[in-house]
Short mmCIF file of C-alpha atoms in Angstrom, two decimals:
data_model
loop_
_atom_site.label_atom_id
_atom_site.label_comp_id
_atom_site.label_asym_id
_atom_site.label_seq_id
_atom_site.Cartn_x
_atom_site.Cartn_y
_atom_site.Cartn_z
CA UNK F 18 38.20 -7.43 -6.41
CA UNK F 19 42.03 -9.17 -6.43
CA UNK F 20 44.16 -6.93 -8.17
CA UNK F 21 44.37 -9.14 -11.15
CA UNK F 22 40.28 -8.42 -11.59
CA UNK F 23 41.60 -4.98 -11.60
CA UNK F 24 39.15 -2.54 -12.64
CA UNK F 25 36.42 -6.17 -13.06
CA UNK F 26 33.23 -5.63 -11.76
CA UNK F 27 32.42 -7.32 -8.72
CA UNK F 28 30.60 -10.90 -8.74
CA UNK F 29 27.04 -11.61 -8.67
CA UNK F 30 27.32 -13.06 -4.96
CA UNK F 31 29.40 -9.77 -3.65
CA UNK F 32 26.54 -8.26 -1.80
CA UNK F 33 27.20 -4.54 -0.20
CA UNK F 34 27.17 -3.70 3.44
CA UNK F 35 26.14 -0.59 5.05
CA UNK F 36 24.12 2.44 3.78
CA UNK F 37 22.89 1.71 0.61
CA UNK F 38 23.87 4.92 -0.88
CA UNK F 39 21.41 4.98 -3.96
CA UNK F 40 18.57 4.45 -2.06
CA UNK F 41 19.26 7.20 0.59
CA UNK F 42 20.24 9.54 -2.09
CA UNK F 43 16.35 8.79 -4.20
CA UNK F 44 15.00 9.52 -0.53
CA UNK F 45 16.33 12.68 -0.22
CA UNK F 46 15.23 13.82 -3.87
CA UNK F 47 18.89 14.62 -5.42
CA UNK F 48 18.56 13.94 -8.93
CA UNK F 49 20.94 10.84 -10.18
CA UNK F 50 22.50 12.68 -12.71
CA UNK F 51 23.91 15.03 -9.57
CA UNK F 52 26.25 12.40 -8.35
CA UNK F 53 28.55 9.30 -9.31
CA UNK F 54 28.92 5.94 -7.15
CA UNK F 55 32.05 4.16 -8.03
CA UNK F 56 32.43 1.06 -6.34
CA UNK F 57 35.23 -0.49 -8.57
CA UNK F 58 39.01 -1.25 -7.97
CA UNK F 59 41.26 1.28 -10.03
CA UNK F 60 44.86 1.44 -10.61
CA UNK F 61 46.59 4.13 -8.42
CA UNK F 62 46.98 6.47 -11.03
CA UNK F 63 43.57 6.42 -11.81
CA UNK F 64 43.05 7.23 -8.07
CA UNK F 65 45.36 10.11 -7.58
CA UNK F 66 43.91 11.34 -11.40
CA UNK F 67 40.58 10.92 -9.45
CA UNK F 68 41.98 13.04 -6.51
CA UNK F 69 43.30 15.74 -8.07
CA UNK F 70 40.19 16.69 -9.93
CA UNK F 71 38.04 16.69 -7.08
CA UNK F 72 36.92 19.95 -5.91
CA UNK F 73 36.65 18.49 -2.00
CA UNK F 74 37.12 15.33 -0.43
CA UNK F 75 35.09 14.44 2.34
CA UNK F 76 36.15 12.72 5.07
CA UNK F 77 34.61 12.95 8.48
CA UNK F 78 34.76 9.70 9.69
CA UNK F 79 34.43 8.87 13.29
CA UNK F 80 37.47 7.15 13.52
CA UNK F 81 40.59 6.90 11.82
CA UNK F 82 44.15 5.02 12.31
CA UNK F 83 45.79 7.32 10.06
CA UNK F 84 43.74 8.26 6.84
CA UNK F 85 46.09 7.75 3.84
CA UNK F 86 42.85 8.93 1.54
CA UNK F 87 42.83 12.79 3.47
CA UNK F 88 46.75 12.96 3.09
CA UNK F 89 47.19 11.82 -0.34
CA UNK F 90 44.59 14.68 -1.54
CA UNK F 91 46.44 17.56 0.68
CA UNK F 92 49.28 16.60 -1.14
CA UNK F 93 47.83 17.21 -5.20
CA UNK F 94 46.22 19.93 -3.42
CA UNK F 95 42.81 19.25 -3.08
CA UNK F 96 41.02 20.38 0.34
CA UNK F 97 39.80 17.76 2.66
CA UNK F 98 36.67 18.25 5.20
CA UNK F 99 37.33 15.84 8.16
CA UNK F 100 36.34 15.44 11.51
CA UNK F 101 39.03 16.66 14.62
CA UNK F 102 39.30 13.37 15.90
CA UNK F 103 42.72 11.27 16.40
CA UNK F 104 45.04 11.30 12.83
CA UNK F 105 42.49 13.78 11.04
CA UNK F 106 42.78 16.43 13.22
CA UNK F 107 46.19 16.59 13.42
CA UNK F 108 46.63 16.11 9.39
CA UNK F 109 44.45 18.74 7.89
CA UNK F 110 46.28 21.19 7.11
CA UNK F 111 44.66 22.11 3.86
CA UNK F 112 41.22 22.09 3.81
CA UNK F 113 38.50 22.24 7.17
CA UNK F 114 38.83 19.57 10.51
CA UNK F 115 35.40 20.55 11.86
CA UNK F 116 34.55 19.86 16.04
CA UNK F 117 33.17 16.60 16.59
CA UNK F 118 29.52 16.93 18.69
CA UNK F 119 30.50 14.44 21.02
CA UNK F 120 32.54 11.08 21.22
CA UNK F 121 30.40 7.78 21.53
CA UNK F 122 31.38 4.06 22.12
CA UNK F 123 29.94 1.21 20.85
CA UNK F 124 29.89 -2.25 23.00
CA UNK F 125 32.81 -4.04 22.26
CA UNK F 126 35.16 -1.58 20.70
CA UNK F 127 37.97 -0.69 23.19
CA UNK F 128 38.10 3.00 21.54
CA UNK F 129 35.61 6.08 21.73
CA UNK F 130 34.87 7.24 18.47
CA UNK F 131 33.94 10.65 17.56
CA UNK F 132 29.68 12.13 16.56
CA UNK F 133 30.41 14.28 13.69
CA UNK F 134 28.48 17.47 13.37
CA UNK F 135 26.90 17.55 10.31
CA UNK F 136 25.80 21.49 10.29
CA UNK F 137 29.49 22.26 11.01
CA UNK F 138 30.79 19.89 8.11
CA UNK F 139 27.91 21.52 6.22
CA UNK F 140 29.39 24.89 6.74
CA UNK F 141 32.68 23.19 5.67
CA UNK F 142 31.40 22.61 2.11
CA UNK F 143 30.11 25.87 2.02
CA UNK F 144 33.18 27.84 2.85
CA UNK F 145 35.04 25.55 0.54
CA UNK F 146 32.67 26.16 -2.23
CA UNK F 147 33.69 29.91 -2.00
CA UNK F 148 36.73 29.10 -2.36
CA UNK F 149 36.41 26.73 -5.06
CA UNK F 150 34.16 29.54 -7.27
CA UNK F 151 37.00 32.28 -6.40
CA UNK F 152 39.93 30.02 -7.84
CA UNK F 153 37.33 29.00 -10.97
CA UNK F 154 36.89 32.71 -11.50
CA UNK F 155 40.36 32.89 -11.80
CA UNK F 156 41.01 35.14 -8.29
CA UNK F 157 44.77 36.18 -7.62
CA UNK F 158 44.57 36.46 -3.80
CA UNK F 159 42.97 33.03 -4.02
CA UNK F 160 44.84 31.52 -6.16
CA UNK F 161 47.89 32.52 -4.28
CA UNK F 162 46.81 31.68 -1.24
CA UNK F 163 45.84 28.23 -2.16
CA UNK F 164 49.40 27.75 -3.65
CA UNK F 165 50.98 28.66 -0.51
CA UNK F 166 48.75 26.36 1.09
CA UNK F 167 49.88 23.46 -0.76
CA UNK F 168 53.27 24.64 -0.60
CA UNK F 169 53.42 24.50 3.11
CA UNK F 170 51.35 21.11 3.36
CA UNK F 171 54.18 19.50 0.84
CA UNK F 172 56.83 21.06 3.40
CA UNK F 173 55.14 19.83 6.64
CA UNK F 174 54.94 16.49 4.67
CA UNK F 175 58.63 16.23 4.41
CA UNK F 176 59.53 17.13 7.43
CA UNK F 177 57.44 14.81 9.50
CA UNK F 178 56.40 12.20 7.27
CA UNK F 179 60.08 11.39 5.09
CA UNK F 180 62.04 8.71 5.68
CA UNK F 181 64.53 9.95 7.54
CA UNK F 182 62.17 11.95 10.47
CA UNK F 183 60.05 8.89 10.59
CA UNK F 184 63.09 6.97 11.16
CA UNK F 185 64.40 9.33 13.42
CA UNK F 186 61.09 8.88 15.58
CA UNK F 187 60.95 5.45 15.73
CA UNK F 188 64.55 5.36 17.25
CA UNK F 189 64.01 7.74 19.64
CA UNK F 190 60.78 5.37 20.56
CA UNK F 191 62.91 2.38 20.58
CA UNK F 192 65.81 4.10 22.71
CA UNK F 193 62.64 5.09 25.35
CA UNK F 194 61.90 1.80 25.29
CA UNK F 195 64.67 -0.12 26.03
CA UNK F 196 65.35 2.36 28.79
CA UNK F 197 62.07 2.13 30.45
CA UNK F 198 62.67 -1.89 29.82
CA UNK F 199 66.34 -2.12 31.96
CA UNK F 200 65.06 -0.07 34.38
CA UNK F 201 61.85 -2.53 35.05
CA UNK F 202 63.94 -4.76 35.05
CA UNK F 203 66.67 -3.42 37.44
CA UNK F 204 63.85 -2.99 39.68
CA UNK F 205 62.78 -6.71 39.26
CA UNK F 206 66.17 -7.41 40.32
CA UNK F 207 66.23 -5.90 43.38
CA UNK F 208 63.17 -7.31 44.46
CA UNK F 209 64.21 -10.84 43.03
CA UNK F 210 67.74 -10.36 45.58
CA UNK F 211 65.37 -10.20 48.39
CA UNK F 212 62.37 -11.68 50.10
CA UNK F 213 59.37 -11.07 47.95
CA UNK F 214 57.61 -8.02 49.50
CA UNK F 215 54.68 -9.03 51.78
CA UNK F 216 51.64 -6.28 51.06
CA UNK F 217 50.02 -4.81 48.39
CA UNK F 218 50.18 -6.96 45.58
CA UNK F 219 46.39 -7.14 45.67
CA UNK F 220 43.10 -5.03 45.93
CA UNK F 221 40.02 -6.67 47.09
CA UNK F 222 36.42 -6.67 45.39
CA UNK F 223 33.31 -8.17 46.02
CA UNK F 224 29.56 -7.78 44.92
CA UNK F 225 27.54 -8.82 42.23
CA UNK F 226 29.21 -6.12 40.27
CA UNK F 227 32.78 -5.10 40.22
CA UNK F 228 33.65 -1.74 40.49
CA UNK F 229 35.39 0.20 37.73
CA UNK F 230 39.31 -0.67 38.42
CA UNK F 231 40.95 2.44 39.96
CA UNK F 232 43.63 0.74 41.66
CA UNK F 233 47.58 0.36 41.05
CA UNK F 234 47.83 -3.54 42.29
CA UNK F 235 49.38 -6.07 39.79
CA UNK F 236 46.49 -8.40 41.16
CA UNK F 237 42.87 -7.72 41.83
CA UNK F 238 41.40 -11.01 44.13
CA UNK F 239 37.78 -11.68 43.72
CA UNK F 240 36.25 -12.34 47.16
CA UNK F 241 33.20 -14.28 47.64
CA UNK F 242 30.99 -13.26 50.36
CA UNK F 243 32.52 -14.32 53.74
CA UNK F 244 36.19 -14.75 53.00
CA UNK F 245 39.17 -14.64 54.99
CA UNK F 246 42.59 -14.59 54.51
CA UNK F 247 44.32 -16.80 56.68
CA UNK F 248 48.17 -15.78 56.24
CA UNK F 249 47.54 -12.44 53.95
CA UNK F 250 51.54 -12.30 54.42
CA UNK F 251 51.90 -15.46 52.44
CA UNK F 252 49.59 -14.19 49.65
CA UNK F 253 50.78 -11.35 48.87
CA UNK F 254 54.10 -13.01 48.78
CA UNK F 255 53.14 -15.74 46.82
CA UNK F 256 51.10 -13.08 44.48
CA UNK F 257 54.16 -10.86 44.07
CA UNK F 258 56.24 -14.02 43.21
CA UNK F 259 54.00 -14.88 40.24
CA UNK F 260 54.04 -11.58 39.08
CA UNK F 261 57.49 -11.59 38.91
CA UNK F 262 56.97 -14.68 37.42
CA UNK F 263 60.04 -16.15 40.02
CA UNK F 264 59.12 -19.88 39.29
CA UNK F 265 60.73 -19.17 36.09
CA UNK F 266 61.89 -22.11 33.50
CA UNK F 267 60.50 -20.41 30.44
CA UNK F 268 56.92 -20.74 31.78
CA UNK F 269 54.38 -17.46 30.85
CA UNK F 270 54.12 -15.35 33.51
CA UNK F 271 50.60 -16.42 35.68
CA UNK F 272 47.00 -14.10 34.65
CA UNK F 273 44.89 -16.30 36.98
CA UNK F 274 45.75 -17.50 40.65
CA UNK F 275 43.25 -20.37 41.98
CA UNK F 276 43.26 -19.83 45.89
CA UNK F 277 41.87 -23.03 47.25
CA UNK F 278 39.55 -22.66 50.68
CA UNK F 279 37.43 -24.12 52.81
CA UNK F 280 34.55 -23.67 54.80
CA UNK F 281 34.16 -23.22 58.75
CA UNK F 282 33.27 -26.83 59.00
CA UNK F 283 36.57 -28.27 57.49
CA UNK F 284 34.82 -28.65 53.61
CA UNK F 285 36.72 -27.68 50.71
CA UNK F 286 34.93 -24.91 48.93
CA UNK F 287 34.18 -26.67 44.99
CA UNK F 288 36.05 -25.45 42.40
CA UNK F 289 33.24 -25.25 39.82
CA UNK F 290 29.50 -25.89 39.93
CA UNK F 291 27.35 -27.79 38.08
CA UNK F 292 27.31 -26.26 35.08
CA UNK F 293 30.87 -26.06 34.55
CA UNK F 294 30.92 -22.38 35.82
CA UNK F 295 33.62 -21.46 38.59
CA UNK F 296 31.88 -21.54 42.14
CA UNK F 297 31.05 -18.33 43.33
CA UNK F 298 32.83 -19.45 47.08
CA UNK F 299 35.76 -19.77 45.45
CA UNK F 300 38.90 -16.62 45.73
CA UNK F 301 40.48 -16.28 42.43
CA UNK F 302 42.71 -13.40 41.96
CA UNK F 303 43.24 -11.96 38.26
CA UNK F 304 45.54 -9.62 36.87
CA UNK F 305 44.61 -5.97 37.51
CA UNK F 306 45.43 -5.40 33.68
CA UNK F 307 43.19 -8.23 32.44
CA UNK F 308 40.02 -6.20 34.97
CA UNK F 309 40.58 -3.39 33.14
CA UNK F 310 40.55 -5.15 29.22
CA UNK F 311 37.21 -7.41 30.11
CA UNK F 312 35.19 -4.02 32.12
CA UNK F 313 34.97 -2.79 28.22
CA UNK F 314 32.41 -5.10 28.09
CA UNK F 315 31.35 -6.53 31.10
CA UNK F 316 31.02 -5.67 34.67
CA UNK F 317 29.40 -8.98 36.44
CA UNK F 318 32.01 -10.44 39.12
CA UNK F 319 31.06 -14.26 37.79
CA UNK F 320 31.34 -13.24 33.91
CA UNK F 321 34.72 -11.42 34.42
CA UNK F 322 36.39 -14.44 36.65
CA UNK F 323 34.96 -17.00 34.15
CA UNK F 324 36.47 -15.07 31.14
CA UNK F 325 39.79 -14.36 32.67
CA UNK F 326 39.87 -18.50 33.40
CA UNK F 327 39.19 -19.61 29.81
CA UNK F 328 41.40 -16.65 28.07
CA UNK F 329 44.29 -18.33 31.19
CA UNK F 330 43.43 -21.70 30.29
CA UNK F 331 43.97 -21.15 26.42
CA UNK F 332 47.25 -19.43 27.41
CA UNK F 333 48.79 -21.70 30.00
CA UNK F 334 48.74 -18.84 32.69
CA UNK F 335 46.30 -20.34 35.24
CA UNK F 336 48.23 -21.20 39.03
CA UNK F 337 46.71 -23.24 41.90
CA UNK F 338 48.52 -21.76 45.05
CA UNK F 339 49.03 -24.02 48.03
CA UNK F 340 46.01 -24.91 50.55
CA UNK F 341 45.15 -23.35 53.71
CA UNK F 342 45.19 -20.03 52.50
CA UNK F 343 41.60 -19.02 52.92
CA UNK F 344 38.30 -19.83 54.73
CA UNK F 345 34.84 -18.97 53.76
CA UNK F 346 32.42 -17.86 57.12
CA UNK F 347 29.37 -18.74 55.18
CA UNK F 348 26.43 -16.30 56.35
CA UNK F 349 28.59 -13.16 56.52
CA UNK F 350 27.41 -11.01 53.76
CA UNK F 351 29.73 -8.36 52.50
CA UNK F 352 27.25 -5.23 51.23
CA UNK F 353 30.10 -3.07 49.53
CA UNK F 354 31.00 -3.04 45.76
CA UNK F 355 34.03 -1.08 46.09
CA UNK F 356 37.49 -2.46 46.57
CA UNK F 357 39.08 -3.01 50.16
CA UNK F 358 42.62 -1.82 51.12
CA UNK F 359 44.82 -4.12 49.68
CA UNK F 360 46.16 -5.40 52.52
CA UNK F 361 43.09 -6.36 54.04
CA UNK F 362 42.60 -9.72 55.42
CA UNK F 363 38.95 -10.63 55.72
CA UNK F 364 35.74 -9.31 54.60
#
């Protein structure tokens, strides 16, 4: 709901995703006068009223950026059970983080997540249930003992969270920064005052499959069976020039270098096949960074060149280097899936 449908219940056509919680609940035979399901859009007082009443809030989710729902209970001092994964663990401070089982990924997702464990968080409503009967019961040590807890949650709060020590991070971050920035590019300079270097601005893979990138190079050049590097000298010079992005005038730095070849018999090796796909005889190197985002979900040496091309092509960053660079010796089979020394000529 918009927040002028405040507190409105949702349209006819709003249909709910996920576990439908009803249903699960009538499965597992608890009673549906045991529980409430609010689904509506309240005013934030309403919330924190909402809060402050509860006896626990639980929260172990799998994943969280931050978790503004397990902080704003701490603070009107109800416990929170979460999970000790990323922001949760390190913001309970009043309540139970329980172990995680195990972290999983899912395809596509660039982050692990966490498996919560479900007897532990169990045992986490259970010890919090004591708790909550002492301090209904009207128990002094418990009472006092939650107060102090609050107490010191509200302190850590200011102290880390205010204004001012939030601010105070930030421009310690941005001082790091700009440091780490002039001294890149210091360094740029002195290579830019000089002859590009001549080595190592590439690893070399091959294979149906491309091995997991464990290499430092700014470039990583996809070699086709049968490939050698005529001048590797003027590669890597040309390859350290685009990463320095040298030909300058504004243009984006390069992602995706072209290197045009030919076979033994004088041919020019195609750039693409029939199908519009990049030919597999054809050297292409990529930016090492741009290996490591696409292995999340890929590992095929054809998918990973052909989605490096279109994400260069939609950015402008796509080079052809000069000719001459490279010949294919058709029939010479490379076996390995593991990168070559970077400074490697042939295969």
């Amino acid at each position: 709901a918009l927040e002028k449908n405040m507190d409105a219940d949702a349209p006819a056509a709003a249909m709910p995703i996920g576990v439908m919680h009803r249903l699960t609940l009538h499965e597992l035979g608890l009673p549906s006068d045991a529980y409430t399901i609010d689904i509506a859009r309240h005013a934030p007082e309403v919330v924190a009223a909402y809060k402050k009443r509860a006896a626990v809030c639980l929260h172990p989710s799998k994943v969280e950026g931050f978790g503004m729902n397990v902080m704003e209970c701490q603070i009107v001092g109800t416990p929170v059970v979460t999970t000790n994964y990323t922001a949760m663990g390190d913001f309970t401070k009043l309540g139970r983080s329980v172990p995680h089982r195990q972290t999983i990924r899912n395809p596509g997702f660039l982050y692990e997540m966490a498996l919560p464990d479900v007897g532990g968080i169990a045992d986490a409503i259970g010890d919090l249930y004591q708790e909550h009967m002492a301090l209904k019961r009207g128990d002094e040590e418990s009472l006092m003992r939650r107060d102090t807890e609050v107490a010191e949650f509200n302190e850590w709060i200011d102290s880390t969270c205010s204004p001012a020590a939030v601010g105070k991070k930030f421009k310690s971050l941005l001082l790091r920064s700009y440091s780490e920035f002039a001294e890149r590019l210091a360094s740029k300079q002195v290579l830019l005052s000089s002859n590009p270097p001549t080595s190592g601005a590439y690893a070399i893979v091959s294979g149906y499959h491309t091995p997991i990138v464990d290499w430092d190079t700014p470039w990583t050049l996809f070699a086709p069976d049968g490939l050698k590097i005529v001048d590797p000298t003027m590669l890597n010079s040309l390859a350290w020039m685009m990463h320095l992005n040298i030909e300058g005038g504004g243009q984006p730095a390069p992602t995706v270098l072209v290197v045009p070849a030919k076979y033994e018999n004088g041919r020019d090796v195609p750039a693409m096949n029939a199908d519009n796909s990049i030919h597999e005889d054809l050297p292409i190197l990529v930016r090492t960074f741009m290996v490591t985002a696409f292995q999340q979900q890929m590992s095929r040496r054809k998918s990973l060149i052909q989605s490096a091309i279109q994400n260069s092509q939609q950015t402008g960053t796509t080079r052809k280097l000069p000719d001459g660079l490279a010949i294919i010796k058709k029939g010479q089979q490379n076996k390995s899936a593991r990168h070559y020394n970077k400074n490697m000529g042939e295969l």
